[in-house]
Coordinates of C-alpha atoms in Angstrom, one line a residue:
M1 CA 64.9 38.7 113.2
S2 CA 61.6 37.4 114.6
Q3 CA 58.9 36.9 111.9
T4 CA 56.7 39.6 113.5
W5 CA 59.4 42.3 112.9
K6 CA 60.5 43.9 109.7
T7 CA 63.9 45.7 109.3
V8 CA 64.0 48.9 107.3
R9 CA 67.4 50.3 106.3
V10 CA 67.9 54.0 105.4
F11 CA 70.9 55.2 103.4
I12 CA 72.2 58.7 104.2
S13 CA 73.9 60.4 101.3
S14 CA 75.9 63.6 101.6
T15 CA 79.4 65.0 101.5
F16 CA 81.1 64.2 104.8
R17 CA 83.2 67.0 106.3
D18 CA 80.7 69.8 105.9
M19 CA 77.6 67.7 106.9
Q20 CA 79.0 66.3 110.2
A21 CA 76.5 68.3 112.3
E22 CA 73.5 67.2 110.2
R23 CA 74.5 63.6 110.3
D24 CA 75.1 63.7 114.0
Y25 CA 71.7 65.3 114.5
L26 CA 70.1 62.5 112.5
V27 CA 72.0 59.7 114.3
K28 CA 71.6 61.1 117.8
R29 CA 68.2 62.8 117.7
V30 CA 66.1 62.0 114.7
F31 CA 66.6 58.2 114.3
P32 CA 66.2 57.3 118.0
A33 CA 62.9 59.2 118.0
L34 CA 61.8 57.5 114.7
R35 CA 62.7 54.0 116.1
Q36 CA 60.4 54.8 119.0
R37 CA 57.6 55.7 116.7
L38 CA 58.0 52.6 114.6
E39 CA 58.2 50.1 117.4
P40 CA 54.4 49.7 117.7
H41 CA 54.4 48.7 114.1
R42 CA 57.1 46.1 114.6
I43 CA 59.5 47.9 112.4
N44 CA 63.2 48.0 113.2
L45 CA 65.1 51.0 111.7
V46 CA 68.7 50.7 110.7
D47 CA 70.4 53.9 109.5
I48 CA 73.4 53.4 107.2
D49 CA 76.0 56.1 108.0
L50 CA 79.2 55.1 106.2
R51 CA 81.3 57.4 108.3
W52 CA 81.6 54.5 110.7
G53 CA 81.6 51.7 108.2
I54 CA 84.5 52.2 105.9
T55 CA 88.0 51.3 107.0
R56 CA 91.1 53.3 106.1
E57 CA 92.3 50.3 104.1
Q58 CA 89.2 50.3 102.0
A59 CA 89.4 54.0 101.4
D60 CA 93.0 53.8 100.4
N61 CA 92.2 51.0 98.0
D62 CA 89.4 52.9 96.2
Q63 CA 86.7 50.6 97.6
V64 CA 84.5 53.5 98.9
L65 CA 82.3 53.8 95.8
G66 CA 81.5 50.1 95.5
L67 CA 80.6 49.9 99.2
C68 CA 78.3 53.0 98.9
L69 CA 76.5 51.7 95.9
Q70 CA 76.1 48.2 97.4
Q71 CA 74.6 49.7 100.6
I72 CA 72.2 51.8 98.5
D73 CA 70.9 48.7 96.9
E74 CA 70.4 47.0 100.3
C75 CA 68.5 50.0 101.6
R76 CA 66.0 50.5 98.8
P77 CA 63.6 52.3 98.7
F78 CA 64.7 54.5 101.6
F79 CA 67.2 57.2 100.7
V80 CA 67.9 60.5 102.4
G81 CA 70.1 63.0 100.4
L82 CA 71.7 66.0 102.1
L83 CA 73.3 68.8 100.0
G84 CA 75.0 72.0 101.2
G85 CA 77.6 74.1 99.5
R86 CA 80.2 71.4 98.7
Y87 CA 80.1 69.1 95.6
G88 CA 82.3 66.5 97.3
W89 CA 85.3 64.3 96.4
A90 CA 85.5 63.0 92.8
P91 CA 87.6 59.9 92.3
S92 CA 90.1 60.1 89.5
K93 CA 89.3 56.5 88.4
F94 CA 86.8 53.8 89.3
P95 CA 87.8 50.3 90.5
V96 CA 87.5 47.5 88.0
E97 CA 84.9 45.8 90.1
V98 CA 82.7 48.9 90.2
G99 CA 82.9 49.2 86.4
K100 CA 81.9 45.5 86.0
R101 CA 78.9 45.6 88.4
Y102 CA 77.7 49.2 87.7
G103 CA 78.5 49.7 84.0
W104 CA 76.7 53.1 83.9
T105 CA 79.5 54.7 86.0
H106 CA 81.7 54.6 82.9
H107 CA 79.7 57.5 81.5
H108 CA 80.1 59.6 84.7
T109 CA 83.8 60.1 85.3
G110 CA 84.7 63.3 87.0
K111 CA 81.6 63.3 89.2
S112 CA 81.7 63.2 92.9
V113 CA 80.9 60.1 95.0
T114 CA 77.9 62.0 96.4
E115 CA 76.5 62.6 92.9
L116 CA 77.1 59.0 91.9
E117 CA 75.2 57.9 95.0
I118 CA 72.3 60.1 94.1
L119 CA 72.4 58.9 90.5
H120 CA 72.3 55.3 91.5
G121 CA 69.9 55.7 94.4
V122 CA 67.4 58.0 92.8
L123 CA 68.0 59.8 89.5
N124 CA 68.7 56.6 87.4
D125 CA 65.8 54.7 88.9
P126 CA 62.3 56.1 87.9
A127 CA 60.7 53.9 90.6
M128 CA 62.6 56.0 93.2
H129 CA 61.3 59.4 91.8
G130 CA 59.0 60.7 94.5
R131 CA 60.1 58.3 97.1
A132 CA 63.5 59.6 98.4
L133 CA 63.9 62.6 100.7
F134 CA 66.3 65.5 100.0
C135 CA 67.3 68.5 102.0
F136 CA 69.3 71.4 100.7
R137 CA 71.0 73.6 103.3
S138 CA 70.4 77.4 103.2
E139 CA 73.7 79.3 102.8
D140 CA 72.6 82.2 105.0
F141 CA 74.6 80.9 107.9
L142 CA 77.8 81.5 106.0
R143 CA 77.5 85.2 106.8
D144 CA 78.3 84.5 110.4
I145 CA 81.5 82.5 109.7
K146 CA 84.3 85.0 109.9
D147 CA 87.3 82.6 109.7
K148 CA 88.3 82.0 106.1
E149 CA 89.4 78.4 106.7
Q150 CA 86.1 77.5 108.4
R151 CA 84.2 79.0 105.5
C152 CA 86.1 76.8 103.1
V153 CA 84.7 73.7 104.8
Y154 CA 81.2 74.7 103.9
A155 CA 81.5 76.5 100.5
E156 CA 83.1 75.0 97.4
G157 CA 86.5 76.7 96.5
P158 CA 90.0 75.9 95.5
T159 CA 91.8 73.4 97.7
D160 CA 95.2 74.0 99.2
E161 CA 96.6 71.1 97.0
E162 CA 95.1 72.7 93.8
L163 CA 96.5 76.1 94.7
H164 CA 100.0 74.6 95.4
E165 CA 100.1 72.4 92.3
L166 CA 98.1 74.4 89.7
G167 CA 98.2 78.0 90.7
P168 CA 95.3 80.3 91.7
E169 CA 93.8 80.7 88.3
E170 CA 93.5 77.0 87.4
A171 CA 92.5 76.1 90.9
E172 CA 89.7 78.7 90.8
R173 CA 88.6 77.4 87.4
R174 CA 88.2 73.9 88.8
A175 CA 86.3 75.1 91.9
A176 CA 83.9 76.9 89.5
V177 CA 83.3 73.7 87.7
R178 CA 82.5 71.9 90.9
R179 CA 80.1 74.7 91.9
Q180 CA 78.3 74.4 88.6
Q181 CA 78.1 70.6 88.9
L182 CA 76.5 71.0 92.4
A183 CA 74.0 73.6 91.0
D184 CA 73.1 71.3 88.1
L185 CA 72.6 68.3 90.5
K186 CA 70.3 70.3 92.7
N187 CA 68.3 71.5 89.7
R188 CA 67.9 67.9 88.4
I189 CA 66.4 66.9 91.8
R190 CA 64.1 69.9 91.9
A191 CA 62.8 69.1 88.4
L192 CA 62.0 65.4 89.1
S193 CA 58.5 64.2 88.4
P194 CA 56.6 63.1 90.4
T195 CA 57.8 65.9 92.8
M196 CA 60.4 64.7 95.3
S197 CA 60.0 65.4 99.1
L198 CA 62.4 68.3 99.2
F199 CA 63.3 70.7 102.0
D200 CA 64.9 73.4 99.8
G201 CA 66.9 75.8 102.0
Y202 CA 66.5 74.4 105.5
P203 CA 67.6 76.9 108.1
C204 CA 70.6 76.5 110.3
T205 CA 73.0 78.7 112.3
W206 CA 76.7 79.0 112.9
D207 CA 77.6 78.6 116.6
Q208 CA 81.2 79.8 117.1
A209 CA 81.2 78.8 120.7
A210 CA 80.3 75.1 120.0
V211 CA 83.1 72.6 119.6
D212 CA 83.3 70.4 116.5
P213 CA 83.7 66.8 117.9
G214 CA 85.7 65.8 114.8
T215 CA 88.3 68.5 114.7
K216 CA 88.0 69.6 118.4
Q217 CA 88.1 73.2 117.1
P218 CA 85.5 75.9 117.9
G219 CA 82.7 76.5 115.5
R220 CA 79.8 74.2 114.4
V221 CA 76.5 74.2 112.5
G222 CA 73.5 74.4 114.9
G223 CA 69.9 75.3 114.8
L224 CA 68.9 72.0 113.1
A225 CA 65.6 71.4 114.9
E226 CA 63.4 72.3 111.9
F227 CA 65.6 70.2 109.6
G228 CA 65.4 67.2 112.0
N229 CA 61.6 67.5 112.6
W230 CA 61.0 67.6 108.8
I231 CA 63.0 64.4 108.2
L232 CA 61.4 62.7 111.2
D233 CA 57.8 63.3 110.0
K234 CA 58.5 62.7 106.3
L235 CA 60.6 59.5 106.8
E236 CA 58.0 58.1 109.2
R237 CA 55.3 58.7 106.6
A238 CA 57.4 57.2 103.8
I239 CA 58.0 54.1 105.8
L240 CA 54.4 53.5 106.9
D241 CA 53.1 54.2 103.4
A242 CA 55.6 52.0 101.6
P243 CA 53.9 49.3 99.5
E244 CA 56.7 46.9 100.5
L245 CA 55.5 47.0 104.1
R246 CA 51.7 46.9 103.5
E247 CA 51.3 43.2 104.2
H248 CA 53.5 43.4 107.3
L249 CA 51.6 46.3 108.8
A250 CA 48.3 44.6 108.2
A251 CA 49.5 41.5 109.9
V252 CA 50.7 43.5 112.9
R253 CA 47.3 45.1 113.4
T254 CA 45.7 41.7 113.7
E255 CA 48.4 39.7 115.6
T256 CA 48.1 38.5 119.2
R257 CA 50.7 40.0 121.5
D258 CA 53.5 37.5 122.6
E259 CA 55.6 39.1 125.3
L260 CA 58.4 36.4 125.0
A261 CA 58.6 37.0 121.3
E262 CA 58.8 40.8 121.9
E263 CA 61.7 40.3 124.3
R264 CA 63.5 38.0 121.9
G265 CA 62.9 40.5 119.1
F266 CA 64.3 43.3 121.1
H267 CA 67.6 41.5 121.7
E268 CA 67.8 40.4 118.0
R269 CA 67.3 44.0 116.9
F270 CA 69.9 45.2 119.3
I271 CA 72.4 42.7 118.0
E272 CA 71.7 43.7 114.4
S273 CA 72.0 47.4 115.1
R274 CA 75.4 46.9 116.7
T275 CA 76.8 44.5 114.1
R276 CA 75.6 46.1 110.8
V277 CA 79.0 47.6 110.0
Y278 CA 81.1 45.7 112.5
I279 CA 84.7 45.4 111.3
G280 CA 87.8 43.5 112.6
R281 CA 88.6 42.9 116.3
Q282 CA 89.1 39.2 115.6
R283 CA 91.5 38.8 118.6
L284 CA 88.8 39.9 121.0
Q285 CA 86.3 37.5 119.4
D286 CA 88.8 34.7 119.8
E287 CA 89.4 35.5 123.5
L288 CA 85.7 35.6 124.2
K289 CA 85.2 32.2 122.4
A290 CA 88.1 30.7 124.4
F291 CA 86.5 31.9 127.6
V292 CA 83.1 30.5 126.8
T293 CA 84.4 27.1 125.7
G294 CA 87.0 26.9 128.5
A295 CA 86.6 25.0 131.7
E296 CA 87.2 27.9 134.1
A297 CA 84.2 29.1 136.1
K298 CA 85.5 32.7 136.9
P299 CA 83.5 35.6 135.4
C300 CA 84.6 37.6 132.3
V301 CA 84.3 41.4 132.3
V302 CA 84.6 43.4 129.1
T303 CA 85.7 47.0 129.8
G304 CA 86.6 50.0 127.9
P305 CA 85.8 53.8 127.5
S306 CA 82.4 55.0 126.4
G307 CA 82.0 54.6 122.6
S308 CA 84.8 52.1 122.2
G309 CA 82.5 49.4 120.9
K310 CA 81.9 47.1 123.9
S311 CA 78.3 46.5 123.0
A312 CA 79.1 45.9 119.4
A313 CA 81.8 43.4 120.2
L314 CA 79.5 41.4 122.5
A315 CA 76.7 41.6 120.1
K316 CA 79.0 40.2 117.3
F317 CA 80.1 37.5 119.7
C318 CA 76.5 36.4 120.4
Q319 CA 75.8 36.4 116.7
L320 CA 78.8 34.2 115.9
L321 CA 78.0 31.9 118.8
T322 CA 74.5 31.4 117.5
L323 CA 75.7 30.6 114.0
N324 CA 78.2 28.1 115.3

């Protein structure tokens, strides 16, 4: 990155399946608007949404927790926590590497990945008290969900696997434990001192006509404008008031504008935004390298459907070409 720009990384912590709408709203609406607000301050915003950064192989090998905790460390002090009516997945055991690097996890077996993220990112670190942002979703929208299966996505209850393997009584007992764990976690956040920036009970609606992009089924959380505007304003203020950025912001206010440096900085920020969690596709990278280093003068066209990662692949190629 150009010396006149500063990169800020924000970690988004939440359960995944029930928070897809909120995460999408942040990624598609809130963060683009925030990037625009921060550009005059020469601040490049990178949002860490690990829905797109964890491979199936990593998930199957229990590497999820280690990756999450590592990303939290790289994003400090910017942390956004979202909690609804689900406690989240609790791993049955922790990888050896996680235990070695994060010894405190040994005392928290049986807790969900989301709670472990919040513990590591905020609750275990007094310096983060008062600096993170949290949003708790109101449960009022559940009244409009008539389908039982859809309600189960957004409210903690026995899973099909538990019902099948343990029976209804034990399955409900375990669900009750998770509900209590979620309530205790929210109360710990509410009780933090200094007071945390907390939107406790943000409103939302249930839109049965909307299609969930993940499942392709009708029904989706909507009405998130108030939630999005709150995070936009609070996160902008947290970034611009951060002591870690004070020297940078003072330098920006006094620097002379360099249009060439601004253009170069734009391209560098674009490359970083597309390669932050770039994974695999080595064959494509090899083909691009062979084209550039070859003797043929014909053009090369990279094609693919929207969202397939064309920009990310070319950004990664430019990054590797520069390093070599």
